GROMACS .gro file of C-alpha atoms in nm:
model
  441
    1UNK     CA    1   0.230  -0.606  -0.716
    2UNK     CA    2   0.055  -0.942  -0.691
    3UNK     CA    3  -0.323  -0.928  -0.734
    4UNK     CA    4  -0.522  -1.144  -0.494
    5UNK     CA    5  -0.875  -1.275  -0.481
    6UNK     CA    6  -1.008  -1.139  -0.154
    7UNK     CA    7  -1.328  -1.214   0.034
    8UNK     CA    8  -1.451  -0.974   0.303
    9UNK     CA    9  -1.722  -1.097   0.539
   10UNK     CA   10  -1.919  -0.807   0.681
   11UNK     CA   11  -2.017  -0.478   0.514
   12UNK     CA   12  -2.009  -0.251   0.817
   13UNK     CA   13  -1.762   0.031   0.889
   14UNK     CA   14  -1.457  -0.194   0.889
   15UNK     CA   15  -1.567  -0.449   0.631
   16UNK     CA   16  -1.691  -0.208   0.366
   17UNK     CA   17  -1.388   0.019   0.406
   18UNK     CA   18  -1.155  -0.283   0.382
   19UNK     CA   19  -1.331  -0.417   0.073
   20UNK     CA   20  -1.346  -0.084  -0.111
   21UNK     CA   21  -0.987   0.011  -0.029
   22UNK     CA   22  -0.839  -0.328  -0.123
   23UNK     CA   23  -1.026  -0.310  -0.453
   24UNK     CA   24  -0.876   0.035  -0.510
   25UNK     CA   25  -0.532  -0.120  -0.459
   26UNK     CA   26  -0.594  -0.355  -0.751
   27UNK     CA   27  -0.725  -0.670  -0.581
   28UNK     CA   28  -1.041  -0.856  -0.681
   29UNK     CA   29  -1.275  -0.831  -0.385
   30UNK     CA   30  -1.605  -0.998  -0.299
   31UNK     CA   31  -1.782  -0.848   0.004
   32UNK     CA   32  -2.049  -1.051   0.185
   33UNK     CA   33  -2.320  -0.956   0.430
   34UNK     CA   34  -2.647  -1.102   0.561
   35UNK     CA   35  -2.855  -0.789   0.499
   36UNK     CA   36  -3.009  -0.827   0.154
   37UNK     CA   37  -3.138  -0.469   0.138
   38UNK     CA   38  -2.794  -0.332   0.223
   39UNK     CA   39  -2.633  -0.553  -0.041
   40UNK     CA   40  -2.879  -0.437  -0.304
   41UNK     CA   41  -2.798  -0.075  -0.229
   42UNK     CA   42  -2.422  -0.136  -0.228
   43UNK     CA   43  -2.446  -0.319  -0.560
   44UNK     CA   44  -2.587   0.004  -0.701
   45UNK     CA   45  -2.321   0.221  -0.540
   46UNK     CA   46  -2.539   0.337  -0.251
   47UNK     CA   47  -2.365   0.359   0.088
   48UNK     CA   48  -2.543   0.435   0.414
   49UNK     CA   49  -2.220   0.483   0.610
   50UNK     CA   50  -2.108   0.843   0.649
   51UNK     CA   51  -1.740   0.818   0.553
   52UNK     CA   52  -1.563   1.068   0.325
   53UNK     CA   53  -1.445   0.902   0.004
   54UNK     CA   54  -1.607   0.565   0.073
   55UNK     CA   55  -1.893   0.592  -0.174
   56UNK     CA   56  -1.654   0.700  -0.451
   57UNK     CA   57  -1.435   0.395  -0.389
   58UNK     CA   58  -1.736   0.163  -0.392
   59UNK     CA   59  -1.863   0.309  -0.718
   60UNK     CA   60  -1.518   0.286  -0.874
   61UNK     CA   61  -1.480  -0.074  -0.758
   62UNK     CA   62  -1.813  -0.167  -0.914
   63UNK     CA   63  -1.731   0.009  -1.242
   64UNK     CA   64  -1.392  -0.160  -1.276
   65UNK     CA   65  -1.536  -0.498  -1.181
   66UNK     CA   66  -1.291  -0.532  -0.891
   67UNK     CA   67  -1.564  -0.514  -0.626
   68UNK     CA   68  -1.889  -0.700  -0.596
   69UNK     CA   69  -2.133  -0.790  -0.320
   70UNK     CA   70  -2.290  -1.125  -0.234
   71UNK     CA   71  -2.520  -1.272   0.028
   72UNK     CA   72  -2.349  -1.490   0.290
   73UNK     CA   73  -1.991  -1.573   0.382
   74UNK     CA   74  -1.985  -1.904   0.193
   75UNK     CA   75  -2.070  -1.736  -0.137
   76UNK     CA   76  -1.779  -1.494  -0.099
   77UNK     CA   77  -1.515  -1.751  -0.002
   78UNK     CA   78  -1.518  -1.954  -0.321
   79UNK     CA   79  -1.182  -1.912  -0.495
   80UNK     CA   80  -1.048  -1.668  -0.236
   81UNK     CA   81  -0.679  -1.641  -0.157
   82UNK     CA   82  -0.753  -1.441   0.158
   83UNK     CA   83  -1.075  -1.412   0.361
   84UNK     CA   84  -1.115  -1.116   0.597
   85UNK     CA   85  -1.360  -1.157   0.883
   86UNK     CA   86  -1.497  -0.812   0.970
   87UNK     CA   87  -1.795  -0.876   1.195
   88UNK     CA   88  -1.916  -0.709   1.517
   89UNK     CA   89  -1.763  -0.819   1.847
   90UNK     CA   90  -1.983  -0.621   2.088
   91UNK     CA   91  -1.939  -0.605   2.461
   92UNK     CA   92  -2.120  -0.883   2.646
   93UNK     CA   93  -2.289  -0.845   2.983
   94UNK     CA   94  -1.971  -0.939   3.169
   95UNK     CA   95  -1.761  -0.684   2.975
   96UNK     CA   96  -1.591  -0.947   2.759
   97UNK     CA   97  -1.615  -0.939   2.381
   98UNK     CA   98  -1.908  -1.137   2.240
   99UNK     CA   99  -1.767  -1.361   1.964
  100UNK     CA  100  -2.097  -1.524   1.868
  101UNK     CA  101  -2.113  -1.369   1.520
  102UNK     CA  102  -1.748  -1.442   1.449
  103UNK     CA  103  -1.786  -1.807   1.549
  104UNK     CA  104  -2.099  -1.838   1.334
  105UNK     CA  105  -1.910  -1.704   1.032
  106UNK     CA  106  -1.615  -1.936   1.094
  107UNK     CA  107  -1.852  -2.234   1.105
  108UNK     CA  108  -2.007  -2.123   0.776
  109UNK     CA  109  -1.664  -2.091   0.615
  110UNK     CA  110  -1.513  -2.415   0.745
  111UNK     CA  111  -1.614  -2.648   0.464
  112UNK     CA  112  -1.599  -2.402   0.173
  113UNK     CA  113  -1.253  -2.245   0.210
  114UNK     CA  114  -1.014  -2.336  -0.073
  115UNK     CA  115  -0.700  -2.527   0.031
  116UNK     CA  116  -0.417  -2.288   0.112
  117UNK     CA  117  -0.652  -1.999   0.187
  118UNK     CA  118  -0.564  -1.753   0.464
  119UNK     CA  119  -0.833  -1.642   0.710
  120UNK     CA  120  -0.774  -1.297   0.859
  121UNK     CA  121  -0.937  -1.175   1.179
  122UNK     CA  122  -0.985  -0.803   1.115
  123UNK     CA  123  -1.239  -0.759   1.392
  124UNK     CA  124  -1.121  -0.650   1.735
  125UNK     CA  125  -1.096  -0.974   1.930
  126UNK     CA  126  -0.951  -1.095   2.263
  127UNK     CA  127  -0.615  -1.262   2.291
  128UNK     CA  128  -0.642  -1.624   2.186
  129UNK     CA  129  -0.907  -1.569   1.917
  130UNK     CA  130  -0.673  -1.658   1.630
  131UNK     CA  131  -0.596  -1.988   1.799
  132UNK     CA  132  -0.966  -2.042   1.870
  133UNK     CA  133  -1.051  -1.963   1.507
  134UNK     CA  134  -0.802  -2.222   1.385
  135UNK     CA  135  -0.952  -2.480   1.621
  136UNK     CA  136  -1.305  -2.408   1.498
  137UNK     CA  137  -1.195  -2.433   1.134
  138UNK     CA  138  -1.016  -2.763   1.193
  139UNK     CA  139  -0.830  -2.715   0.865
  140UNK     CA  140  -0.456  -2.786   0.863
  141UNK     CA  141  -0.443  -2.644   0.510
  142UNK     CA  142  -0.585  -2.303   0.615
  143UNK     CA  143  -0.380  -2.051   0.815
  144UNK     CA  144  -0.529  -1.790   1.050
  145UNK     CA  145  -0.378  -1.441   1.076
  146UNK     CA  146  -0.460  -1.153   1.311
  147UNK     CA  147  -0.459  -0.818   1.130
  148UNK     CA  148  -0.629  -0.559   1.355
  149UNK     CA  149  -0.777  -0.244   1.210
  150UNK     CA  150  -0.690   0.107   1.326
  151UNK     CA  151  -0.964   0.305   1.154
  152UNK     CA  152  -1.119   0.618   1.298
  153UNK     CA  153  -1.481   0.681   1.208
  154UNK     CA  154  -1.504   0.987   0.987
  155UNK     CA  155  -1.159   0.924   0.840
  156UNK     CA  156  -1.164   0.548   0.781
  157UNK     CA  157  -1.064   0.562   0.414
  158UNK     CA  158  -0.779   0.803   0.487
  159UNK     CA  159  -0.659   0.582   0.774
  160UNK     CA  160  -0.671   0.266   0.562
  161UNK     CA  161  -0.481   0.413   0.270
  162UNK     CA  162  -0.232   0.607   0.484
  163UNK     CA  163  -0.176   0.387   0.790
  164UNK     CA  164   0.074   0.452   1.067
  165UNK     CA  165   0.151   0.080   1.069
  166UNK     CA  166   0.019  -0.258   0.958
  167UNK     CA  167   0.018  -0.525   1.227
  168UNK     CA  168   0.022  -0.889   1.116
  169UNK     CA  169   0.011  -1.169   1.372
  170UNK     CA  170   0.078  -1.526   1.258
  171UNK     CA  171   0.288  -1.830   1.335
  172UNK     CA  172   0.295  -1.914   0.963
  173UNK     CA  173   0.547  -1.695   0.773
  174UNK     CA  174   0.396  -1.766   0.432
  175UNK     CA  175   0.050  -1.662   0.548
  176UNK     CA  176   0.187  -1.345   0.708
  177UNK     CA  177   0.372  -1.265   0.387
  178UNK     CA  178   0.058  -1.301   0.177
  179UNK     CA  179  -0.134  -1.060   0.400
  180UNK     CA  180   0.157  -0.813   0.395
  181UNK     CA  181   0.160  -0.830   0.015
  182UNK     CA  182  -0.202  -0.708   0.006
  183UNK     CA  183  -0.085  -0.375   0.144
  184UNK     CA  184   0.239  -0.347  -0.054
  185UNK     CA  185   0.138  -0.037  -0.248
  186UNK     CA  186   0.076   0.159   0.074
  187UNK     CA  187   0.443   0.156   0.171
  188UNK     CA  188   0.356   0.156   0.541
  189UNK     CA  189   0.567   0.003   0.819
  190UNK     CA  190   0.473  -0.362   0.872
  191UNK     CA  191   0.505  -0.526   1.212
  192UNK     CA  192   0.508  -0.905   1.194
  193UNK     CA  193   0.448  -1.070   1.528
  194UNK     CA  194   0.264  -1.355   1.693
  195UNK     CA  195  -0.117  -1.362   1.694
  196UNK     CA  196  -0.144  -1.295   2.068
  197UNK     CA  197   0.071  -0.983   2.040
  198UNK     CA  198  -0.127  -0.858   1.740
  199UNK     CA  199  -0.455  -0.908   1.925
  200UNK     CA  200  -0.341  -0.721   2.235
  201UNK     CA  201  -0.187  -0.435   2.033
  202UNK     CA  202  -0.534  -0.319   1.928
  203UNK     CA  203  -0.676  -0.332   2.280
  204UNK     CA  204  -0.365  -0.172   2.428
  205UNK     CA  205  -0.374   0.112   2.173
  206UNK     CA  206  -0.739   0.200   2.234
  207UNK     CA  207  -0.709   0.161   2.611
  208UNK     CA  208  -0.408   0.393   2.618
  209UNK     CA  209  -0.596   0.657   2.417
  210UNK     CA  210  -0.895   0.626   2.650
  211UNK     CA  211  -0.665   0.668   2.949
  212UNK     CA  212  -0.518   0.987   2.799
  213UNK     CA  213  -0.868   1.127   2.753
  214UNK     CA  214  -0.968   1.042   3.109
  215UNK     CA  215  -0.647   1.198   3.237
  216UNK     CA  216  -0.700   1.526   3.052
  217UNK     CA  217  -1.063   1.542   3.171
  218UNK     CA  218  -0.942   1.502   3.529
  219UNK     CA  219  -0.686   1.779   3.472
  220UNK     CA  220  -0.964   1.994   3.324
  221UNK     CA  221  -1.170   1.959   3.642
  222UNK     CA  222  -0.865   2.058   3.845
  223UNK     CA  223  -0.819   2.363   3.622
  224UNK     CA  224  -1.174   2.476   3.696
  225UNK     CA  225  -1.114   2.461   4.070
  226UNK     CA  226  -0.776   2.635   4.054
  227UNK     CA  227  -0.850   2.910   3.803
  228UNK     CA  228  -0.637   2.765   3.523
  229UNK     CA  229  -0.724   2.725   3.153
  230UNK     CA  230  -0.716   2.369   3.020
  231UNK     CA  231  -0.644   2.488   2.665
  232UNK     CA  232  -0.320   2.647   2.777
  233UNK     CA  233  -0.236   2.349   2.998
  234UNK     CA  234  -0.284   2.092   2.722
  235UNK     CA  235  -0.082   2.301   2.478
  236UNK     CA  236   0.196   2.326   2.731
  237UNK     CA  237   0.185   1.948   2.768
  238UNK     CA  238   0.146   1.873   2.399
  239UNK     CA  239   0.453   2.064   2.285
  240UNK     CA  240   0.654   1.808   2.478
  241UNK     CA  241   0.758   1.559   2.208
  242UNK     CA  242   0.725   1.276   2.456
  243UNK     CA  243   0.355   1.356   2.496
  244UNK     CA  244   0.221   1.515   2.177
  245UNK     CA  245  -0.108   1.697   2.113
  246UNK     CA  246  -0.336   1.409   2.014
  247UNK     CA  247  -0.609   1.289   2.251
  248UNK     CA  248  -0.553   1.579   2.490
  249UNK     CA  249  -0.881   1.760   2.428
  250UNK     CA  250  -1.127   1.754   2.720
  251UNK     CA  251  -1.489   1.671   2.656
  252UNK     CA  252  -1.804   1.505   2.788
  253UNK     CA  253  -1.630   1.169   2.820
  254UNK     CA  254  -1.511   0.924   2.557
  255UNK     CA  255  -1.739   0.688   2.371
  256UNK     CA  256  -1.807   0.538   2.031
  257UNK     CA  257  -1.804   0.184   1.902
  258UNK     CA  258  -1.446   0.106   2.013
  259UNK     CA  259  -1.310   0.270   2.328
  260UNK     CA  260  -1.584   0.168   2.576
  261UNK     CA  261  -1.598  -0.195   2.469
  262UNK     CA  262  -1.223  -0.234   2.412
  263UNK     CA  263  -1.125  -0.094   2.752
  264UNK     CA  264  -1.371  -0.319   2.930
  265UNK     CA  265  -1.271  -0.620   2.721
  266UNK     CA  266  -0.903  -0.566   2.806
  267UNK     CA  267  -0.989  -0.522   3.173
  268UNK     CA  268  -1.197  -0.841   3.163
  269UNK     CA  269  -0.912  -1.029   2.993
  270UNK     CA  270  -0.670  -0.913   3.261
  271UNK     CA  271  -0.906  -1.025   3.536
  272UNK     CA  272  -0.945  -1.365   3.372
  273UNK     CA  273  -0.573  -1.435   3.409
  274UNK     CA  274  -0.546  -1.284   3.755
  275UNK     CA  275  -0.373  -0.963   3.645
  276UNK     CA  276  -0.469  -0.639   3.818
  277UNK     CA  277  -0.505  -0.333   3.596
  278UNK     CA  278  -0.591  -0.043   3.830
  279UNK     CA  279  -0.493   0.235   3.590
  280UNK     CA  280  -0.737   0.114   3.324
  281UNK     CA  281  -1.011   0.067   3.583
  282UNK     CA  282  -0.952   0.424   3.700
  283UNK     CA  283  -0.977   0.552   3.341
  284UNK     CA  284  -1.320   0.392   3.305
  285UNK     CA  285  -1.438   0.528   3.641
  286UNK     CA  286  -1.308   0.876   3.551
  287UNK     CA  287  -1.502   0.864   3.225
  288UNK     CA  288  -1.826   0.790   3.407
  289UNK     CA  289  -1.751   1.073   3.649
  290UNK     CA  290  -1.697   1.315   3.360
  291UNK     CA  291  -2.046   1.247   3.228
  292UNK     CA  292  -2.189   1.298   3.576
  293UNK     CA  293  -2.007   1.631   3.601
  294UNK     CA  294  -2.174   1.754   3.282
  295UNK     CA  295  -2.516   1.665   3.424
  296UNK     CA  296  -2.422   1.847   3.746
  297UNK     CA  297  -2.335   2.159   3.546
  298UNK     CA  298  -2.670   2.153   3.368
  299UNK     CA  299  -2.856   2.093   3.691
  300UNK     CA  300  -2.673   2.388   3.847
  301UNK     CA  301  -2.756   2.609   3.549
  302UNK     CA  302  -3.131   2.550   3.580
  303UNK     CA  303  -3.153   2.600   3.955
  304UNK     CA  304  -3.087   2.255   4.099
  305UNK     CA  305  -3.378   2.047   3.964
  306UNK     CA  306  -3.425   1.905   3.616
  307UNK     CA  307  -3.780   1.774   3.649
  308UNK     CA  308  -4.003   1.944   3.393
  309UNK     CA  309  -3.717   2.159   3.260
  310UNK     CA  310  -3.661   2.187   2.886
  311UNK     CA  311  -3.300   2.132   2.779
  312UNK     CA  312  -3.163   2.171   2.426
  313UNK     CA  313  -2.895   1.935   2.296
  314UNK     CA  314  -2.656   2.022   2.013
  315UNK     CA  315  -2.504   1.700   1.883
  316UNK     CA  316  -2.590   1.339   1.954
  317UNK     CA  317  -2.324   1.134   1.772
  318UNK     CA  318  -2.012   1.032   1.962
  319UNK     CA  319  -1.797   1.259   1.742
  320UNK     CA  320  -1.839   1.500   1.453
  321UNK     CA  321  -1.817   1.369   1.097
  322UNK     CA  322  -2.006   1.046   1.162
  323UNK     CA  323  -2.364   0.931   1.207
  324UNK     CA  324  -2.267   0.672   1.469
  325UNK     CA  325  -2.461   0.687   1.795
  326UNK     CA  326  -2.312   0.375   1.953
  327UNK     CA  327  -2.196   0.442   2.309
  328UNK     CA  328  -2.214   0.815   2.245
  329UNK     CA  329  -2.141   1.018   2.559
  330UNK     CA  330  -2.406   1.261   2.435
  331UNK     CA  331  -2.670   0.991   2.464
  332UNK     CA  332  -2.543   0.878   2.804
  333UNK     CA  333  -2.578   1.235   2.932
  334UNK     CA  334  -2.918   1.271   2.763
  335UNK     CA  335  -3.039   0.954   2.933
  336UNK     CA  336  -2.934   1.087   3.275
  337UNK     CA  337  -3.106   1.417   3.211
  338UNK     CA  338  -3.425   1.242   3.098
  339UNK     CA  339  -3.418   1.011   3.400
  340UNK     CA  340  -3.426   1.321   3.622
  341UNK     CA  341  -3.732   1.444   3.431
  342UNK     CA  342  -3.584   1.688   3.179
  343UNK     CA  343  -3.763   1.747   2.848
  344UNK     CA  344  -3.500   1.704   2.575
  345UNK     CA  345  -3.492   1.872   2.235
  346UNK     CA  346  -3.200   1.761   2.020
  347UNK     CA  347  -3.039   1.838   1.686
  348UNK     CA  348  -2.753   1.665   1.506
  349UNK     CA  349  -2.667   1.713   1.137
  350UNK     CA  350  -2.572   1.344   1.115
  351UNK     CA  351  -2.901   1.220   1.262
  352UNK     CA  352  -3.185   1.353   1.045
  353UNK     CA  353  -3.452   1.119   1.185
  354UNK     CA  354  -3.522   0.923   1.506
  355UNK     CA  355  -3.320   0.607   1.566
  356UNK     CA  356  -3.528   0.353   1.762
  357UNK     CA  357  -3.355   0.241   2.078
  358UNK     CA  358  -3.112   0.533   2.062
  359UNK     CA  359  -3.304   0.863   2.050
  360UNK     CA  360  -3.630   0.751   2.209
  361UNK     CA  361  -3.610   1.004   2.495
  362UNK     CA  362  -3.513   1.297   2.273
  363UNK     CA  363  -3.741   1.500   2.048
  364UNK     CA  364  -3.535   1.546   1.731
  365UNK     CA  365  -3.558   1.892   1.581
  366UNK     CA  366  -3.491   2.015   1.227
  367UNK     CA  367  -3.233   2.279   1.321
  368UNK     CA  368  -3.018   2.392   1.611
  369UNK     CA  369  -3.249   2.689   1.651
  370UNK     CA  370  -3.549   2.463   1.702
  371UNK     CA  371  -3.353   2.270   1.965
  372UNK     CA  372  -3.281   2.595   2.151
  373UNK     CA  373  -3.638   2.721   2.143
  374UNK     CA  374  -3.775   2.760   2.495
  375UNK     CA  375  -3.486   2.573   2.657
  376UNK     CA  376  -3.367   2.666   3.005
  377UNK     CA  377  -3.015   2.561   2.903
  378UNK     CA  378  -2.842   2.455   2.583
  379UNK     CA  379  -2.571   2.186   2.585
  380UNK     CA  380  -2.319   2.140   2.305
  381UNK     CA  381  -2.225   1.770   2.312
  382UNK     CA  382  -2.070   1.698   1.970
  383UNK     CA  383  -1.805   1.915   1.804
  384UNK     CA  384  -1.977   1.977   1.469
  385UNK     CA  385  -1.796   2.286   1.324
  386UNK     CA  386  -2.124   2.439   1.206
  387UNK     CA  387  -2.230   2.497   1.568
  388UNK     CA  388  -1.951   2.753   1.605
  389UNK     CA  389  -2.106   2.963   1.328
  390UNK     CA  390  -2.464   2.971   1.457
  391UNK     CA  391  -2.634   3.307   1.504
  392UNK     CA  392  -2.585   3.320   1.879
  393UNK     CA  393  -2.784   3.638   1.927
  394UNK     CA  394  -3.078   3.457   1.768
  395UNK     CA  395  -3.011   3.160   1.997
  396UNK     CA  396  -3.016   3.395   2.297
  397UNK     CA  397  -3.357   3.527   2.191
  398UNK     CA  398  -3.493   3.174   2.154
  399UNK     CA  399  -3.367   3.039   2.486
  400UNK     CA  400  -3.579   3.072   2.798
  401UNK     CA  401  -3.262   3.062   3.010
  402UNK     CA  402  -2.926   3.222   2.944
  403UNK     CA  403  -2.677   2.938   2.982
  404UNK     CA  404  -2.481   2.744   2.720
  405UNK     CA  405  -2.286   2.441   2.843
  406UNK     CA  406  -2.008   2.376   2.592
  407UNK     CA  407  -1.866   2.031   2.668
  408UNK     CA  408  -1.629   2.043   2.369
  409UNK     CA  409  -1.481   2.392   2.417
  410UNK     CA  410  -1.586   2.461   2.059
  411UNK     CA  411  -1.754   2.797   2.095
  412UNK     CA  412  -1.606   3.146   2.113
  413UNK     CA  413  -1.672   3.286   2.462
  414UNK     CA  414  -1.653   3.643   2.329
  415UNK     CA  415  -1.935   3.576   2.082
  416UNK     CA  416  -2.154   3.419   2.349
  417UNK     CA  417  -2.084   3.693   2.601
  418UNK     CA  418  -2.172   3.954   2.340
  419UNK     CA  419  -2.505   3.772   2.293
  420UNK     CA  420  -2.565   3.795   2.666
  421UNK     CA  421  -2.520   3.425   2.736
  422UNK     CA  422  -2.352   3.266   3.034
  423UNK     CA  423  -2.099   3.016   2.898
  424UNK     CA  424  -1.958   2.715   3.082
  425UNK     CA  425  -1.695   2.499   2.919
  426UNK     CA  426  -1.462   2.221   3.031
  427UNK     CA  427  -1.149   2.314   3.222
  428UNK     CA  428  -1.202   2.687   3.261
  429UNK     CA  429  -1.336   2.878   3.560
  430UNK     CA  430  -1.716   2.881   3.554
  431UNK     CA  431  -1.885   3.217   3.484
  432UNK     CA  432  -2.002   3.396   3.796
  433UNK     CA  433  -2.369   3.400   3.692
  434UNK     CA  434  -2.397   3.030   3.598
  435UNK     CA  435  -2.576   2.937   3.920
  436UNK     CA  436  -2.792   3.252   3.915
  437UNK     CA  437  -2.962   3.182   3.582
  438UNK     CA  438  -3.264   2.974   3.679
  439UNK     CA  439  -3.512   3.090   3.415
  440UNK     CA  440  -3.731   2.822   3.260
  441UNK     CA  441  -3.989   2.817   2.984
   0.00000   0.00000   0.00000
């Protein structure tokens, strides 16, 4: 295997995972960021990102000398064979991806890139960004490649080192070959295509997954009205090899740092070229409706009005196994409850302290039991496995009401019923006494 000098710009989820994993594959990697405090911690093997195996890879990279951290993109690019750009591309006000940070980095790199270097867009970017990047660089001796990431938070290292596929988009065969060579040891299928196709593959993949989730949530609502069980329905669907089991679990709506912004960015891109995309629009609308349905269930459980009612929240992150609160459906639901006047007590094992701008309307508690204390209803919003093993008889004693709203279908109904709790979950007929339990603290 050929060893390359690699620069990675950005030390967030994607950038740090990319840097640490490429170093573990034998490349010499320099990772750059603009946050000096973060860089100082990383240089001492301290990671703030909750990702299994990531800290170990960082420490190993530092010890072997294959990984180091520097301040600023220009400092990392010197002597690089390949430069990965892994910076945020958040959703702008119009739904399109905001490329401000990416364009700033490209401007910083323009005059310091070595001749023959390859610049790789790893960030999720709209179609045409590779071409735009090349125009901004203005360097005929530097090729631009699109190499989208497919990393799931909570399993990013596993996904990087055991990928389903590696997508490489470039009009320059030599540049595409160099990027492919970086991943040679992984033995994964490599799809070489044009940059536009590579860019849309990422958006299309995430939008399809979001559409599956919206579809199964709509089926779950239908199950509730018709006396069916969504768990049996999704299993019956998933055994069909054309469908499969993944992304067929109902919940409080999809969220996170990717699906909301990527679906809207793809929809905005379609609108910009005059292409209608009603199925994707419907998926987004259905997701909003799912969050409203959860609020309706809680409102019903406490007697119809949320003003002055204490509600306990179990889980705040957008999924278990991560500390990421970005676009979390739990926080969207919490915001709606708070807007109607509910007093919110929340607990999440991944969020030990308040996060300004994210948890401002929630009083964070030390344990799940503290979050349940005096609550008229308790809502499970994130599928942390430890919630299944709580002492539910103790929870029942602590609650002022008797209802648990399980938006992830995580809990055992038998255990909750034994504790004397009314239990509502997604896609199953609601318990008869859900609307009768109006007790408050």
